[in-house]
Amino acid sequence: MNKVLRVVDWFVRTPEIPIGSAKLVSIPLSHYCEKARWCLDLSPLRDTYIEEAHAPVFHTKHVVSLTNKRSASSTPVFVLSGNSTSDPPTIIQGSAMILAHLAQTFPAELGHLYPPGEKGERVRTLEQVLDNQLGPQSRKLVYWAMWQARQEGLSTSNPLLDALVPKVEALLWNLGEGKILFKMMQAMNIDADSIVTALEDCRQVFKEASAMLAGEGEGEGKGKQRKYLLGGERMTAADLTLAALAYPLINPPAFASLGLSGSSASPWTMKLGDLSAEFRATPAGQHVLRLYAEERFPAVDGTGTLCLRTVNCNKMPWQ
């Protein structure tokens, strides 16, 4: 597999980062990447950063080449250029670290994600819980749905998603998806038994989040209906994390642009329909939908569609 990745990488031209801007190395459908992308879209970098998207597995060598950590090849990776060609870039791996860095770098625009004092500590604690519980378990449910769809003969091709990653990666993913997906499921311990646990864990997270919105537990406005998980009048990193990591279960309308819903949706996504209906029906699910409608893609935007700032990675190395 390493030989295959080396050959593929030779055909993939890594895009340059504009001076004074940034790059997000991602897997387009990853909910952790969506978490980092959302924060970037709220920051002053929103109009200048670029996204270097890769198919699962094929992202590995690009991440390792940036981080020099073979044991940690996960996305997202945030690369902030220096102020000149001689300045080394800042490289940050992991959605929580990216959010914290951006909030510290741009306090006027993003400081509300981590309020000062005790509330800020509660935000960080809740963010970590969601990262460690909801993130891995919702991911398992998605890959299991994809795998079950394959077993039933449903197509898992996704032309809208293929257009976002290098052509050679999309081609090889589609050719070898069965074997690649099986290996990924083994690596993430995804099977019929673990899926039962994953579903119950996600239900528990949504139950607890719904209770928080009803005014239970710590936070401002205890005993009263809350607009945000920990109260207050502005979204925090806890709300953003819940919404981003839950998006595969909720499937907000904006993700039609990635082939997850609507007339151009990939056939396999129908396997997620019952899950989406269940989680959307909860107060926490309605909270996620509201955050996407009001905070992620507000009405003034006019589109309500996720549009990744991906760049052309399809040029040959000699071009």
Tab-separated table of C-alpha atoms in Angstrom:
chain	number	residue	atom	x	y	z
A	1	MET	CA	0.000	0.000	0.000
A	2	ASN	CA	2.880	2.366	0.759
A	3	LYS	CA	4.171	1.893	-2.793
A	4	VAL	CA	0.730	2.733	-4.176
A	5	LEU	CA	0.578	5.898	-2.064
A	6	ARG	CA	4.009	6.986	-3.259
A	7	VAL	CA	2.983	6.549	-6.899
A	8	VAL	CA	-0.299	8.412	-6.326
A	9	ASP	CA	1.466	11.260	-4.544
A	10	TRP	CA	3.740	11.755	-7.534
A	11	PHE	CA	0.653	12.724	-9.560
A	12	VAL	CA	-0.748	15.038	-6.881
A	13	ARG	CA	0.624	18.544	-6.856
A	14	THR	CA	0.471	20.112	-3.400
A	15	PRO	CA	-0.922	23.645	-3.740
A	16	GLU	CA	1.117	26.595	-2.587
A	17	ILE	CA	-0.178	28.736	0.275
A	18	PRO	CA	-0.471	32.455	-0.476
A	19	ILE	CA	1.758	34.603	1.734
A	20	GLY	CA	-0.183	35.729	4.769
A	21	SER	CA	-2.903	33.132	4.259
A	22	ALA	CA	-3.521	29.518	5.212
A	23	LYS	CA	-4.275	26.006	4.029
A	24	LEU	CA	-6.520	23.322	5.495
A	25	VAL	CA	-5.538	19.751	4.622
A	26	SER	CA	-8.723	17.729	4.812
A	27	ILE	CA	-10.871	14.758	3.953
A	28	PRO	CA	-13.963	16.559	2.586
A	29	LEU	CA	-16.617	14.485	4.389
A	30	SER	CA	-14.769	14.373	7.720
A	31	HIS	CA	-16.798	15.979	10.484
A	32	TYR	CA	-13.599	16.934	12.314
A	33	CYS	CA	-12.521	18.788	9.146
A	34	GLU	CA	-15.914	20.461	9.010
A	35	LYS	CA	-15.337	21.662	12.579
A	36	ALA	CA	-12.050	23.335	11.593
A	37	ARG	CA	-13.512	24.606	8.306
A	38	TRP	CA	-16.444	26.222	10.114
A	39	CYS	CA	-14.089	28.102	12.412
A	40	LEU	CA	-11.956	29.226	9.484
A	41	ASP	CA	-15.077	30.477	7.722
A	42	LEU	CA	-15.807	32.656	10.758
A	43	SER	CA	-12.276	34.053	10.844
A	44	PRO	CA	-10.613	36.869	8.865
A	45	LEU	CA	-8.977	34.119	6.762
A	46	ARG	CA	-12.331	33.049	5.324
A	47	ASP	CA	-11.772	34.699	1.937
A	48	THR	CA	-8.128	33.750	1.464
A	49	TYR	CA	-7.489	30.288	2.914
A	50	ILE	CA	-7.435	27.301	0.587
A	51	GLU	CA	-8.437	23.705	1.219
A	52	GLU	CA	-6.315	20.789	0.065
A	53	ALA	CA	-8.774	17.887	0.054
A	54	HIS	CA	-7.862	14.204	-0.225
A	55	ALA	CA	-9.651	10.882	-0.352
A	56	PRO	CA	-9.415	8.764	2.836
A	57	VAL	CA	-6.105	6.869	3.171
A	58	PHE	CA	-4.556	8.879	0.328
A	59	HIS	CA	-4.287	11.845	2.684
A	60	THR	CA	-1.738	10.021	4.854
A	61	LYS	CA	1.531	10.894	3.145
A	62	HIS	CA	0.591	14.563	2.794
A	63	VAL	CA	-0.183	14.855	6.506
A	64	VAL	CA	2.975	13.015	7.564
A	65	SER	CA	5.117	15.202	5.294
A	66	LEU	CA	3.756	18.284	7.084
A	67	THR	CA	3.777	17.051	10.671
A	68	ASN	CA	6.715	14.598	10.588
A	69	LYS	CA	4.614	12.307	12.804
A	70	ARG	CA	3.994	8.893	11.253
A	71	SER	CA	1.917	7.827	14.241
A	72	ALA	CA	-0.504	10.729	13.798
A	73	SER	CA	-1.708	10.969	10.217
A	74	SER	CA	-5.216	12.257	10.861
A	75	THR	CA	-6.848	15.351	9.406
A	76	PRO	CA	-7.460	18.235	9.670
A	77	VAL	CA	-4.082	19.936	9.479
A	78	PHE	CA	-3.938	23.713	9.466
A	79	VAL	CA	-0.975	25.427	7.823
A	80	LEU	CA	-0.543	29.174	8.340
A	81	SER	CA	2.084	30.773	6.127
A	82	GLY	CA	4.705	33.156	7.399
A	83	ASN	CA	4.789	36.836	6.494
A	84	SER	CA	7.513	36.179	3.933
A	85	THR	CA	8.960	33.258	1.991
A	86	SER	CA	11.725	32.944	4.585
A	87	ASP	CA	9.355	32.568	7.548
A	88	PRO	CA	8.516	28.955	8.467
A	89	PRO	CA	4.795	28.132	8.445
A	90	THR	CA	2.778	27.375	11.571
A	91	ILE	CA	1.421	23.823	11.446
A	92	ILE	CA	-1.380	22.673	13.745
A	93	GLN	CA	-3.011	19.245	13.701
A	94	GLY	CA	-6.415	18.402	15.140
A	95	SER	CA	-9.686	20.313	15.106
A	96	ALA	CA	-9.632	21.274	18.807
A	97	MET	CA	-6.109	22.662	18.544
A	98	ILE	CA	-7.039	24.562	15.381
A	99	LEU	CA	-10.084	26.134	17.049
A	100	ALA	CA	-8.067	27.162	20.089
A	101	HIS	CA	-5.316	28.669	17.925
A	102	LEU	CA	-7.717	30.613	15.725
A	103	ALA	CA	-9.671	31.914	18.724
A	104	GLN	CA	-6.452	33.123	20.321
A	105	THR	CA	-5.176	34.644	17.057
A	106	PHE	CA	-8.433	36.423	16.201
A	107	PRO	CA	-10.086	37.280	19.538
A	108	ALA	CA	-12.357	39.965	18.088
A	109	GLU	CA	-14.004	37.518	15.682
A	110	LEU	CA	-13.621	34.209	17.548
A	111	GLY	CA	-13.048	35.025	21.213
A	112	HIS	CA	-16.668	34.145	22.024
A	113	LEU	CA	-15.923	30.482	21.255
A	114	TYR	CA	-13.945	30.265	24.507
A	115	PRO	CA	-15.354	32.735	27.035
A	116	PRO	CA	-13.102	33.829	29.916
A	117	GLY	CA	-13.207	32.274	33.359
A	118	GLU	CA	-15.174	29.312	34.573
A	119	LYS	CA	-17.499	29.189	31.572
A	120	GLY	CA	-14.519	28.861	29.271
A	121	GLU	CA	-13.304	25.870	31.248
A	122	ARG	CA	-16.731	24.255	30.962
A	123	VAL	CA	-16.666	24.887	27.209
A	124	ARG	CA	-13.282	23.185	26.859
A	125	THR	CA	-14.388	20.219	28.965
A	126	LEU	CA	-17.576	19.742	26.945
A	127	GLU	CA	-15.688	20.147	23.670
A	128	GLN	CA	-13.281	17.386	24.706
A	129	VAL	CA	-16.139	15.071	25.696
A	130	LEU	CA	-17.820	15.584	22.324
A	131	ASP	CA	-14.533	15.108	20.449
A	132	ASN	CA	-13.858	11.826	22.253
A	133	GLN	CA	-17.385	10.401	22.279
A	134	LEU	CA	-19.611	11.785	19.545
A	135	GLY	CA	-16.859	12.163	16.944
A	136	PRO	CA	-15.585	8.551	16.758
A	137	GLN	CA	-19.002	6.977	17.252
A	138	SER	CA	-20.866	9.004	14.625
A	139	ARG	CA	-18.034	8.229	12.197
A	140	LYS	CA	-18.519	4.521	12.813
A	141	LEU	CA	-22.215	4.796	11.976
A	142	VAL	CA	-21.444	6.487	8.648
A	143	TYR	CA	-18.849	3.944	7.529
A	144	TRP	CA	-21.124	1.096	8.609
A	145	ALA	CA	-23.982	2.572	6.555
A	146	MET	CA	-21.677	2.805	3.550
A	147	TRP	CA	-20.518	-0.781	4.044
A	148	GLN	CA	-24.075	-2.093	4.398
A	149	ALA	CA	-25.073	-0.250	1.246
A	150	ARG	CA	-22.255	-1.955	-0.655
A	151	GLN	CA	-23.458	-5.345	0.593
A	152	GLU	CA	-26.907	-4.571	-0.788
A	153	GLY	CA	-25.544	-3.565	-4.172
A	154	LEU	CA	-26.147	0.162	-3.795
A	155	SER	CA	-23.684	2.436	-5.547
A	156	THR	CA	-21.302	4.329	-3.288
A	157	SER	CA	-19.912	6.518	-6.059
A	158	ASN	CA	-20.076	10.221	-5.366
A	159	PRO	CA	-19.308	12.441	-8.395
A	160	LEU	CA	-19.751	15.658	-6.378
A	161	LEU	CA	-17.187	14.484	-3.837
A	162	ASP	CA	-14.834	13.099	-6.494
A	163	ALA	CA	-14.620	16.563	-8.012
A	164	LEU	CA	-13.076	17.921	-4.803
A	165	VAL	CA	-10.091	15.542	-4.545
A	166	PRO	CA	-7.255	14.831	-7.009
A	167	LYS	CA	-8.503	12.793	-9.964
A	168	VAL	CA	-6.025	9.984	-9.421
A	169	GLU	CA	-7.169	9.583	-5.796
A	170	ALA	CA	-10.839	9.541	-6.789
A	171	LEU	CA	-10.131	6.954	-9.486
A	172	LEU	CA	-8.194	4.616	-7.211
A	173	TRP	CA	-10.672	5.030	-4.346
A	174	ASN	CA	-13.551	4.016	-6.602
A	175	LEU	CA	-11.595	1.078	-8.008
A	176	GLY	CA	-10.476	-0.268	-4.653
A	177	GLU	CA	-13.132	1.055	-2.320
A	178	GLY	CA	-14.311	-2.385	-1.187
A	179	LYS	CA	-10.894	-3.439	0.067
A	180	ILE	CA	-9.949	0.012	1.358
A	181	LEU	CA	-13.214	0.402	3.266
A	182	PHE	CA	-12.859	-3.066	4.770
A	183	LYS	CA	-9.345	-2.251	6.021
A	184	MET	CA	-10.539	1.068	7.438
A	185	MET	CA	-13.351	-0.657	9.307
A	186	GLN	CA	-10.892	-3.129	10.786
A	187	ALA	CA	-8.621	-0.289	11.891
A	188	MET	CA	-11.541	1.537	13.558
A	189	ASN	CA	-12.995	-1.663	15.080
A	190	ILE	CA	-16.274	-1.318	13.207
A	191	ASP	CA	-18.504	-4.396	13.257
A	192	ALA	CA	-22.091	-5.323	14.116
A	193	ASP	CA	-21.397	-5.311	17.860
A	194	SER	CA	-19.489	-2.024	17.964
A	195	ILE	CA	-22.233	-0.354	15.929
A	196	VAL	CA	-24.792	-1.133	18.626
A	197	THR	CA	-22.553	0.582	21.157
A	198	ALA	CA	-21.866	3.505	18.805
A	199	LEU	CA	-25.569	4.118	18.272
A	200	GLU	CA	-26.320	4.049	21.998
A	201	ASP	CA	-23.412	6.384	22.727
A	202	CYS	CA	-24.659	8.891	20.128
A	203	ARG	CA	-28.175	8.691	21.547
A	204	GLN	CA	-26.781	9.374	25.013
A	205	VAL	CA	-24.848	12.415	23.798
A	206	PHE	CA	-27.982	13.800	22.165
A	207	LYS	CA	-30.007	13.094	25.304
A	208	GLU	CA	-27.526	14.968	27.478
A	209	ALA	CA	-27.261	17.859	25.000
A	210	SER	CA	-31.061	18.101	24.885
A	211	ALA	CA	-31.157	18.241	28.682
A	212	MET	CA	-28.588	21.038	28.691
A	213	LEU	CA	-30.690	23.036	26.241
A	214	ALA	CA	-33.639	22.551	28.587
A	215	GLY	CA	-31.667	24.244	31.351
A	216	GLU	CA	-30.358	21.212	33.218
A	217	GLY	CA	-26.807	20.987	34.517
A	218	GLU	CA	-24.154	23.674	34.706
A	219	GLY	CA	-24.295	26.888	32.739
A	220	GLU	CA	-26.069	30.210	32.502
A	221	GLY	CA	-29.862	30.199	32.654
A	222	LYS	CA	-30.114	27.066	34.748
A	223	GLY	CA	-33.693	25.828	34.891
A	224	LYS	CA	-34.715	27.762	31.761
A	225	GLN	CA	-34.689	26.953	28.066
A	226	ARG	CA	-31.319	27.879	26.595
A	227	LYS	CA	-30.375	29.111	23.157
A	228	TYR	CA	-26.935	27.544	23.513
A	229	LEU	CA	-25.631	24.509	25.412
A	230	LEU	CA	-24.086	26.476	28.270
A	231	GLY	CA	-26.385	29.465	28.092
A	232	GLY	CA	-25.473	32.966	27.068
A	233	GLU	CA	-26.219	34.855	23.889
A	234	ARG	CA	-23.410	33.610	21.652
A	235	MET	CA	-22.322	30.257	20.285
A	236	THR	CA	-19.312	28.657	21.953
A	237	ALA	CA	-16.856	26.010	20.788
A	238	ALA	CA	-19.078	23.439	22.511
A	239	ASP	CA	-22.035	24.285	20.260
A	240	LEU	CA	-19.862	24.392	17.155
A	241	THR	CA	-18.328	21.022	18.055
A	242	LEU	CA	-21.708	19.385	18.664
A	243	ALA	CA	-23.070	20.674	15.348
A	244	ALA	CA	-20.012	19.757	13.264
A	245	LEU	CA	-19.536	16.278	14.721
A	246	ALA	CA	-23.260	15.557	14.504
A	247	TYR	CA	-23.683	16.707	10.905
A	248	PRO	CA	-23.426	13.162	9.437
A	249	LEU	CA	-26.335	12.101	11.663
A	250	ILE	CA	-28.418	15.234	11.068
A	251	ASN	CA	-27.491	15.879	7.405
A	252	PRO	CA	-28.242	19.615	7.174
A	253	PRO	CA	-29.545	20.713	3.749
A	254	ALA	CA	-26.300	22.551	3.014
A	255	PHE	CA	-24.466	19.232	2.578
A	256	ALA	CA	-26.361	18.479	-0.617
A	257	SER	CA	-23.335	20.032	-2.338
A	258	LEU	CA	-21.286	17.012	-1.192
A	259	GLY	CA	-23.772	14.473	-2.510
A	260	LEU	CA	-25.323	13.609	0.856
A	261	SER	CA	-28.876	14.713	0.125
A	262	GLY	CA	-31.068	16.047	-2.640
A	263	SER	CA	-31.473	14.858	-6.220
A	264	SER	CA	-27.719	14.324	-6.704
A	265	ALA	CA	-27.222	12.305	-3.526
A	266	SER	CA	-25.218	9.101	-3.693
A	267	PRO	CA	-27.503	6.023	-3.435
A	268	TRP	CA	-25.782	4.730	-0.296
A	269	THR	CA	-26.878	7.779	1.708
A	270	MET	CA	-30.419	6.397	1.923
A	271	LYS	CA	-29.009	4.061	4.580
A	272	LEU	CA	-28.625	7.122	6.802
A	273	GLY	CA	-32.227	8.240	6.364
A	274	ASP	CA	-33.694	6.569	9.449
A	275	LEU	CA	-30.785	7.756	11.601
A	276	SER	CA	-31.220	11.327	10.414
A	277	ALA	CA	-34.951	11.255	11.143
A	278	GLU	CA	-34.348	9.942	14.671
A	279	PHE	CA	-31.675	12.441	15.631
A	280	ARG	CA	-33.356	15.398	13.937
A	281	ALA	CA	-36.434	14.782	16.089
A	282	THR	CA	-34.539	15.525	19.313
A	283	PRO	CA	-34.070	19.003	20.816
A	284	ALA	CA	-30.324	18.601	20.261
A	285	GLY	CA	-30.936	17.702	16.618
A	286	GLN	CA	-33.089	20.793	16.155
A	287	HIS	CA	-30.303	22.807	17.802
A	288	VAL	CA	-27.822	21.499	15.229
A	289	LEU	CA	-30.148	22.384	12.355
A	290	ARG	CA	-30.653	25.872	13.785
A	291	LEU	CA	-26.913	26.422	14.182
A	292	TYR	CA	-26.330	25.467	10.564
A	293	ALA	CA	-29.144	27.717	9.371
A	294	GLU	CA	-28.330	30.737	11.554
A	295	GLU	CA	-24.625	30.498	12.433
A	296	ARG	CA	-23.043	28.496	9.608
A	297	PHE	CA	-25.097	29.592	6.601
A	298	PRO	CA	-27.194	32.578	7.661
A	299	ALA	CA	-30.008	33.818	5.452
A	300	VAL	CA	-27.987	36.832	4.296
A	301	ASP	CA	-25.605	34.449	2.547
A	302	GLY	CA	-28.364	33.621	0.091
A	303	THR	CA	-27.003	30.186	-0.841
A	304	GLY	CA	-27.209	27.974	2.221
A	305	THR	CA	-24.803	25.561	0.564
A	306	LEU	CA	-21.440	24.299	1.721
A	307	CYS	CA	-18.837	25.392	-0.808
A	308	LEU	CA	-15.352	24.103	-0.146
A	309	ARG	CA	-12.428	26.348	-1.085
A	310	THR	CA	-10.599	23.463	-2.724
A	311	VAL	CA	-7.808	24.130	-5.200
A	312	ASN	CA	-6.627	22.316	-8.305
A	313	CYS	CA	-4.444	19.388	-7.284
A	314	ASN	CA	-4.701	17.717	-10.690
A	315	LYS	CA	-1.771	19.343	-12.441
A	316	MET	CA	1.134	17.046	-13.174
A	317	PRO	CA	4.390	17.654	-11.262
A	318	TRP	CA	6.080	19.079	-14.340
A	319	GLN	CA	3.323	21.607	-15.004
